[in-house]
Short mmCIF file of C-alpha atoms in Angstrom, two decimals:
data_model
loop_
_atom_site.label_atom_id
_atom_site.label_comp_id
_atom_site.label_asym_id
_atom_site.label_seq_id
_atom_site.Cartn_x
_atom_site.Cartn_y
_atom_site.Cartn_z
CA MET A 127 93.35 125.43 67.70
CA THR A 128 93.90 124.18 71.13
CA LYS A 129 97.44 123.51 72.25
CA SER A 130 97.58 121.70 75.16
CA VAL A 131 100.26 120.30 77.68
CA LEU A 132 99.71 117.03 79.94
CA TRP A 133 102.16 118.27 82.86
CA PHE A 134 103.23 114.12 83.84
CA ARG A 135 105.35 114.17 87.68
CA GLN A 136 103.62 110.70 88.63
CA GLY A 137 100.71 108.57 86.23
CA LEU A 138 103.63 108.21 84.72
CA ARG A 139 101.53 105.87 82.78
CA LEU A 140 99.12 105.21 78.66
CA HIS A 141 96.54 103.38 81.06
CA ASP A 142 93.58 104.96 82.62
CA ASN A 143 94.82 108.31 82.95
CA PRO A 144 91.65 111.10 83.05
CA ALA A 145 94.53 113.89 82.55
CA LEU A 146 96.05 112.14 79.30
CA ILE A 147 92.28 112.03 77.52
CA GLU A 148 91.19 115.73 79.10
CA ALA A 149 94.93 116.93 76.74
CA ILE A 150 93.80 115.43 73.80
CA ASN A 151 89.78 115.39 73.81
CA THR A 152 88.51 119.05 72.98
CA ASP A 153 84.58 120.10 74.01
CA ASP A 154 82.91 119.99 70.43
CA GLY A 155 84.87 117.11 69.37
CA ARG A 156 85.53 119.58 66.19
CA ARG A 157 88.74 121.71 67.16
CA GLN A 158 92.26 119.66 66.45
CA VAL A 159 94.36 119.44 69.42
CA THR A 160 98.46 119.68 69.40
CA PHE A 161 99.41 117.67 72.40
CA TYR A 162 102.86 118.16 73.91
CA PRO A 163 103.73 115.80 75.92
CA VAL A 164 105.72 117.10 79.42
CA PHE A 165 108.27 116.40 82.05
CA ILE A 166 110.16 118.99 84.51
CA PHE A 167 112.52 118.53 86.39
CA ASP A 168 112.40 120.84 89.67
CA GLY A 169 114.29 119.52 92.30
CA GLU A 170 110.75 117.92 93.84
CA SER A 171 108.44 115.89 91.11
CA ALA A 172 108.30 112.24 91.50
CA GLY A 173 109.72 112.59 94.75
CA THR A 174 112.73 114.13 93.53
CA LYS A 175 113.69 116.59 96.07
CA ASP A 176 115.39 114.33 98.37
CA VAL A 177 116.18 110.91 95.73
CA GLY A 178 118.34 108.06 96.34
CA TYR A 179 119.69 106.34 92.97
CA ASN A 180 117.81 103.26 92.89
CA ARG A 181 114.59 106.25 92.96
CA MET A 182 115.42 108.15 89.97
CA LYS A 183 116.71 104.65 88.08
CA PHE A 184 113.25 104.12 88.05
CA LEU A 185 112.37 107.28 87.51
CA LEU A 186 114.23 107.69 84.89
CA GLU A 187 113.36 104.42 83.30
CA SER A 188 109.39 104.91 83.68
CA LEU A 189 110.04 108.95 81.60
CA LEU A 190 112.34 106.53 79.40
CA ASP A 191 109.25 104.54 78.86
CA LEU A 192 107.05 106.98 78.12
CA ASP A 193 109.52 108.44 75.83
CA GLU A 194 109.77 104.83 73.38
CA GLN A 195 105.55 104.47 73.19
CA PHE A 196 104.52 108.18 72.28
CA LYS A 197 107.61 107.92 69.78
CA GLN A 198 106.03 104.21 68.26
CA LEU A 199 102.45 106.51 68.47
CA GLY A 200 104.73 109.65 65.56
CA ALA A 201 105.58 111.89 68.09
CA PRO A 202 108.65 113.26 68.87
CA GLY A 203 108.73 111.93 72.30
CA LEU A 204 108.54 112.93 75.58
CA PHE A 205 109.68 116.88 75.67
CA ILE A 206 111.61 116.98 79.43
CA PHE A 207 112.52 120.01 80.58
CA GLN A 208 114.59 121.17 83.54
CA GLY A 209 113.67 124.82 85.50
CA LYS A 210 111.05 126.30 87.25
CA PRO A 211 107.76 125.17 86.07
CA THR A 212 105.95 128.49 86.39
CA GLU A 213 108.68 129.52 84.15
CA ILE A 214 108.61 126.69 82.28
CA PHE A 215 104.79 127.10 81.48
CA GLN A 216 106.06 130.60 80.76
CA ASN A 217 108.04 130.06 78.02
CA LEU A 218 105.88 127.44 77.10
CA HIS A 219 102.61 130.04 75.92
CA ASP A 220 104.99 132.50 74.57
CA ASN A 221 107.61 130.58 72.28
CA ILE A 222 105.27 128.16 70.88
CA GLY A 223 101.14 129.26 72.98
CA ILE A 224 100.50 126.89 74.71
CA ASN A 225 96.62 127.29 76.31
CA LYS A 226 96.20 124.15 77.76
CA ILE A 227 97.71 122.34 80.97
CA CYS A 228 96.11 119.04 82.07
CA PHE A 229 97.71 117.28 85.08
CA GLU A 230 97.19 114.27 87.74
CA GLN A 231 96.60 115.74 91.36
CA ASP A 232 99.86 115.21 93.58
CA CYS A 233 99.01 115.71 97.22
CA GLU A 234 102.25 115.72 98.13
CA TYR A 235 103.00 119.85 96.09
CA ASN A 236 100.13 122.37 96.86
CA GLU A 237 102.30 125.10 96.89
CA ARG A 238 103.55 123.96 93.34
CA ASP A 239 100.59 123.60 91.62
CA ASN A 240 98.89 127.02 92.96
CA GLU A 241 101.78 128.71 91.31
CA ILE A 242 100.77 126.92 87.79
CA LYS A 243 97.11 127.76 88.27
CA TYR A 244 97.43 131.27 89.58
CA LEU A 245 99.93 132.16 86.68
CA SER A 246 97.74 130.23 84.16
CA ARG A 247 94.95 132.74 85.44
CA GLU A 248 96.60 135.22 84.32
CA LEU A 249 98.08 134.18 80.60
CA GLY A 250 94.69 133.13 79.89
CA ILE A 251 95.93 129.87 80.17
CA GLU A 252 93.42 126.85 80.54
CA VAL A 253 94.07 124.53 84.03
CA VAL A 254 92.34 121.13 84.41
CA GLU A 255 93.52 118.72 87.16
CA LYS A 256 92.32 114.97 86.90
CA VAL A 257 91.96 112.36 90.57
CA SER A 258 93.89 109.28 89.97
CA HIS A 259 96.74 108.25 91.56
CA THR A 260 94.16 108.02 94.22
CA LEU A 261 91.28 105.88 94.31
CA TRP A 262 89.87 108.16 95.74
CA ASN A 263 89.78 111.80 95.50
CA PRO A 264 91.43 113.23 99.87
CA GLU A 265 89.19 116.62 99.81
CA ASP A 266 86.22 114.12 99.21
CA ILE A 267 87.56 111.86 102.46
CA ILE A 268 87.97 115.62 104.42
CA ARG A 269 85.12 116.81 103.64
CA ILE A 270 82.91 113.59 104.44
CA ASN A 271 85.56 113.23 107.74
CA GLY A 272 84.04 116.72 108.55
CA GLY A 273 86.72 118.67 107.00
CA PHE A 274 89.82 117.33 108.32
CA ALA A 275 91.80 114.24 107.35
CA PRO A 276 90.51 110.75 108.98
CA LEU A 277 93.38 110.16 112.08
CA THR A 278 93.55 106.85 112.78
CA TYR A 279 92.86 103.63 110.33
CA GLN A 280 89.11 103.16 110.87
CA MET A 281 88.05 106.83 110.66
CA LEU A 282 89.29 106.84 107.25
CA LEU A 283 87.12 103.36 106.74
CA HIS A 284 83.73 104.52 108.07
CA THR A 285 84.54 107.96 105.46
CA VAL A 286 85.03 105.81 102.95
CA ASN A 287 82.53 103.78 103.18
CA VAL A 288 80.43 106.71 103.50
CA LEU A 289 81.68 107.78 99.89
CA GLY A 290 80.88 104.46 97.73
CA LEU A 291 83.02 102.42 95.57
CA PRO A 292 85.79 103.93 93.91
CA PRO A 293 85.56 105.09 90.30
CA ARG A 294 86.15 102.94 87.50
CA PRO A 295 89.47 103.81 85.92
CA VAL A 296 88.98 104.78 82.76
CA ASN A 297 89.38 103.08 79.45
CA ASN A 298 93.05 101.98 78.75
CA GLU A 299 92.42 102.39 75.16
CA VAL A 300 93.79 105.59 73.95
CA ASP A 301 92.70 106.53 70.57
CA PHE A 302 95.79 109.21 69.27
CA SER A 303 93.95 108.59 65.34
CA GLN A 304 93.44 112.42 65.72
CA VAL A 305 96.35 113.95 68.06
CA ASN A 306 97.98 116.50 66.19
CA PHE A 307 101.24 115.75 68.48
CA GLY A 308 103.44 119.21 69.10
CA THR A 309 107.08 119.68 68.12
CA ILE A 310 109.20 122.78 69.70
CA PRO A 311 111.58 124.52 66.81
CA GLU A 312 115.49 124.00 66.91
CA HIS A 313 115.85 127.73 67.68
CA HIS A 314 112.87 127.42 70.86
CA LYS A 315 115.22 124.46 72.57
CA ILE A 316 117.99 126.30 74.65
CA ASN A 317 115.13 128.93 76.13
CA LEU A 318 113.05 126.61 77.10
CA ARG A 319 115.91 124.24 78.61
CA LEU A 320 114.79 120.96 76.47
CA MET A 321 116.64 118.34 77.69
CA LYS A 322 118.46 116.50 74.81
CA SER A 323 117.83 112.76 76.15
CA ILE A 324 116.67 110.79 78.96
CA PRO A 325 119.07 111.71 81.86
CA SER A 326 121.12 109.07 83.72
CA PRO A 327 120.96 109.32 87.83
CA GLU A 328 125.16 110.18 86.93
CA ASP A 329 123.59 113.59 85.92
CA PHE A 330 121.75 114.51 88.40
CA LEU A 331 125.22 114.23 90.97
CA ILE A 332 123.34 110.55 91.45
CA PHE A 333 125.30 107.19 92.28
CA PRO A 334 124.54 104.14 93.36
CA GLU A 335 124.97 103.97 97.55
CA ASN A 336 125.35 100.08 97.97
CA THR A 337 128.02 99.25 99.85
CA GLY A 338 129.34 95.52 97.75
CA SER A 339 126.90 94.07 98.55
CA ASP A 340 124.68 92.08 96.01
CA VAL A 341 122.40 92.76 93.89
CA TYR A 342 119.62 89.76 93.36
CA VAL A 343 116.46 92.03 91.92
CA ASN A 344 116.66 94.75 89.74
CA TRP A 345 113.63 96.79 90.16
CA ASN A 346 112.84 98.73 86.44
CA GLY A 347 110.36 101.47 86.38
CA GLY A 348 107.89 101.87 82.96
CA GLU A 349 104.32 101.19 82.33
CA ARG A 350 105.16 97.44 80.27
CA HIS A 351 107.38 96.86 82.36
CA ALA A 352 104.13 97.31 85.61
CA LEU A 353 101.72 95.63 83.86
CA GLU A 354 103.35 92.84 82.82
CA GLN A 355 104.15 92.62 86.39
CA MET A 356 100.86 92.97 87.08
CA ILE A 357 99.94 89.85 86.32
CA ASP A 358 102.23 87.58 88.15
CA ARG A 359 101.12 89.78 91.17
CA VAL A 360 96.71 88.93 89.91
CA LYS A 361 98.24 85.27 89.91
CA HIS A 362 100.11 85.11 93.30
CA GLU A 363 96.77 86.97 94.68
CA GLU A 364 94.42 83.99 92.41
CA GLU A 365 96.30 81.24 93.99
CA ALA A 366 95.99 81.76 97.35
CA PHE A 367 91.63 82.69 96.92
CA ALA A 368 91.54 79.48 95.46
CA SER A 369 93.21 77.90 98.56
CA GLY A 370 90.48 80.32 101.27
CA THR A 371 92.65 83.33 101.67
CA TYR A 372 94.16 86.23 100.60
CA LEU A 373 96.96 88.52 101.62
CA PRO A 374 99.26 86.17 100.49
CA ASN A 375 102.33 88.39 100.39
CA GLN A 376 101.21 89.58 104.42
CA ALA A 377 99.58 85.90 105.52
CA ASN A 378 103.01 83.65 103.82
CA VAL A 379 105.94 85.76 104.50
CA ASP A 380 109.10 84.59 102.18
CA LEU A 381 111.67 86.68 102.59
CA MET A 382 113.17 84.71 100.24
CA GLY A 383 110.76 83.95 97.52
CA SER A 384 110.88 86.53 94.49
CA PRO A 385 108.61 89.81 95.27
CA LYS A 386 105.35 90.19 93.89
CA SER A 387 105.27 93.98 95.21
CA MET A 388 103.76 96.54 93.09
CA SER A 389 105.23 99.54 95.44
CA ALA A 390 107.47 101.48 92.78
CA ALA A 391 104.49 100.83 89.62
CA LEU A 392 101.98 102.17 92.22
CA ARG A 393 103.98 105.15 93.74
CA PHE A 394 105.23 106.74 90.19
CA GLY A 395 102.40 106.38 88.45
CA CYS A 396 103.37 103.47 86.04
CA LEU A 397 100.22 101.12 86.93
CA SER A 398 96.96 102.75 87.84
CA VAL A 399 96.31 101.92 91.73
CA ARG A 400 92.35 101.87 90.23
CA ARG A 401 92.76 99.28 87.72
CA PHE A 402 95.34 97.09 90.80
CA TYR A 403 92.20 97.82 93.06
CA TYR A 404 89.73 96.77 90.52
CA THR A 405 92.06 93.94 88.91
CA ILE A 406 92.17 92.35 92.77
CA HIS A 407 88.78 92.42 93.83
CA ASP A 408 87.47 91.03 90.78
CA LYS A 409 89.10 88.41 91.33
CA PHE A 410 88.62 87.35 94.57
CA ASN A 411 84.84 87.91 93.52
CA GLU A 412 85.77 85.02 89.67
CA VAL A 413 87.34 83.03 92.41
CA GLN A 414 84.68 82.68 95.22
CA ASP A 415 81.57 82.56 92.90
CA LYS A 416 83.29 79.07 92.23
CA MET A 417 83.92 78.26 95.77
CA VAL A 418 81.04 76.20 98.34
CA TYR A 419 82.32 78.44 101.23
CA LYS A 420 82.91 82.05 100.79
CA LEU A 421 85.02 84.48 102.25
CA PRO A 422 84.03 88.30 103.07
CA GLY A 423 84.49 90.64 100.85
CA GLY A 424 85.81 94.23 101.57
CA HIS A 425 88.79 96.79 101.86
CA HIS A 426 90.83 94.51 103.38
CA ILE A 427 91.52 92.49 100.68
CA THR A 428 93.33 95.20 99.65
CA GLY A 429 94.06 96.18 102.75
CA GLN A 430 97.59 98.05 102.10
CA LEU A 431 96.04 100.05 99.37
CA MET A 432 93.67 101.38 102.10
CA TRP A 433 96.94 102.30 103.90
CA ARG A 434 98.12 103.73 101.38
CA GLU A 435 95.50 105.82 100.49
CA TYR A 436 94.62 106.99 104.74
CA PHE A 437 98.65 108.50 104.40
CA TYR A 438 97.61 110.13 101.32
CA THR A 439 94.92 111.86 102.35
CA MET A 440 96.75 113.53 105.93
CA SER A 441 99.84 114.37 103.44
CA ILE A 442 96.78 116.83 101.03
CA ASN A 443 97.33 120.00 102.24
CA ASN A 444 99.95 119.51 104.89
CA PRO A 445 103.50 120.86 104.20
CA TYR A 446 104.74 119.49 107.04
CA TYR A 447 103.71 115.97 106.90
CA GLY A 448 107.78 114.70 106.28
CA GLN A 449 108.40 116.42 109.48
CA ILE A 450 107.22 116.27 113.17
CA LYS A 451 107.84 120.14 113.78
CA ASN A 452 104.78 122.51 112.89
CA ASN A 453 103.02 119.51 111.76
CA PRO A 454 99.96 119.37 113.35
CA ILE A 455 99.05 115.38 113.17
CA CYS A 456 102.32 114.17 113.96
CA LEU A 457 103.38 113.62 118.04
CA ASN A 458 106.31 115.14 119.19
CA ILE A 459 107.74 112.02 120.48
CA PRO A 460 111.33 112.84 122.56
CA TRP A 461 113.95 110.64 120.14
CA LYS A 462 116.79 109.18 121.68
CA SER A 463 119.60 110.68 120.62
CA SER A 464 122.16 108.94 117.90
CA GLU A 465 125.42 108.27 120.46
CA GLU A 466 128.96 108.47 118.36
CA ASP A 467 127.55 106.53 114.77
CA GLU A 468 124.77 104.57 115.49
CA ILE A 469 122.81 106.35 112.95
CA LEU A 470 125.48 105.15 110.87
CA LYS A 471 125.86 102.08 111.31
CA TRP A 472 122.48 101.23 111.69
CA LYS A 473 121.65 103.35 107.93
CA GLN A 474 125.09 101.41 106.73
CA GLY A 475 123.70 96.98 107.76
CA ARG A 476 126.90 97.13 111.26
CA THR A 477 124.88 96.67 113.81
CA GLY A 478 126.13 93.44 114.95
CA VAL A 479 121.51 92.19 114.40
CA PRO A 480 122.07 89.51 111.36
CA ILE A 481 118.31 91.11 110.29
CA ILE A 482 118.76 94.34 110.97
CA ASP A 483 121.90 94.47 109.25
CA ALA A 484 121.14 91.88 105.75
CA SER A 485 117.77 94.16 105.26
CA MET A 486 119.52 97.61 104.79
CA ARG A 487 122.41 96.11 102.43
CA GLN A 488 119.55 95.08 100.45
CA LEU A 489 117.78 98.26 101.15
CA LEU A 490 120.85 99.68 100.26
CA ALA A 491 121.62 97.31 97.31
CA GLU A 492 118.08 97.48 95.80
CA GLY A 493 116.28 100.49 96.87
CA TRP A 494 113.66 98.49 98.31
CA LEU A 495 112.43 95.75 100.84
CA HIS A 496 109.92 93.24 102.15
CA HIS A 497 106.82 95.52 104.49
CA THR A 498 108.26 92.72 107.35
CA LEU A 499 111.44 93.76 107.42
CA ARG A 500 110.75 97.62 106.71
CA ASN A 501 108.83 97.17 110.56
CA LEU A 502 111.48 95.46 111.57
CA THR A 503 114.75 98.03 110.69
CA ALA A 504 112.21 100.88 112.08
#
């Protein structure tokens, strides 16, 4: 019998999840699969190494959404552990007998995943890694580009044009009818460091950073909310296509209007980037079929997703990506030294420059900024 784990890190969704499909299927389709959906708080996964209140809240809401969806399917829910992944999986192998681990490729934590692959070889556990957090496999982009990451946006566009269009999303409806959802006996739960329920940010000693500013927009995590939000975003894009333009969030910046950003949902994988990409492009083609004067199609229609791809590609196999020192792709810029409390005033929105201060207070209160404001504050 296959005892299979889907290890969620990002990719916090059921739709377009190749690792999930791999975890619940067998090669011959006849053997029974016992399935365990797992998330591990290890201090790094899903960006928790350096995380504020709003991001942690969004993550926990996303985990709660998954937990509720699995319970609706007849499962005990999402199994949430706290500890080092190698120790958790060693214990799951020894106590439960898991023999297969599936997960989505994570560009940011290769060392952690390599440790799991090494452990699995030692224990005889099958490991399957699938690409779905990015449009293309960053390793393929690097290979086509001559063995190194493209260091300009134009180099990335040239490389992906050689690769061709990204894969379309896999089936959105997953068949769980033949899945046997696994359980964990009570006497193993403490040893495995299984959390009793979805925690709160305060359980990790993470508290709101808001300095008193009003919160106008609450960003809610979870796959179901992301799919609903995408409907509004696609309608927004469709209206722009019909008027003969695209990139409405950049062409017609509305800093006071209701935000249409999908960035948080994409970052945690509550929404598949491939589904978002093809939904927008298919809508563009649909609108163009009705237009007399045609707009040129191409990757520029979803330009922000291409920039996302660009930065993920540069981050893979680069443990120093988030810093200047030892980073092979980063210029050593001689930054001005902070005088007195300049940086603190900037962080708290007390510089005396109204639009900068308003932006930073919004960031503290809501955890998100329009990309125009991000550029201004930077």
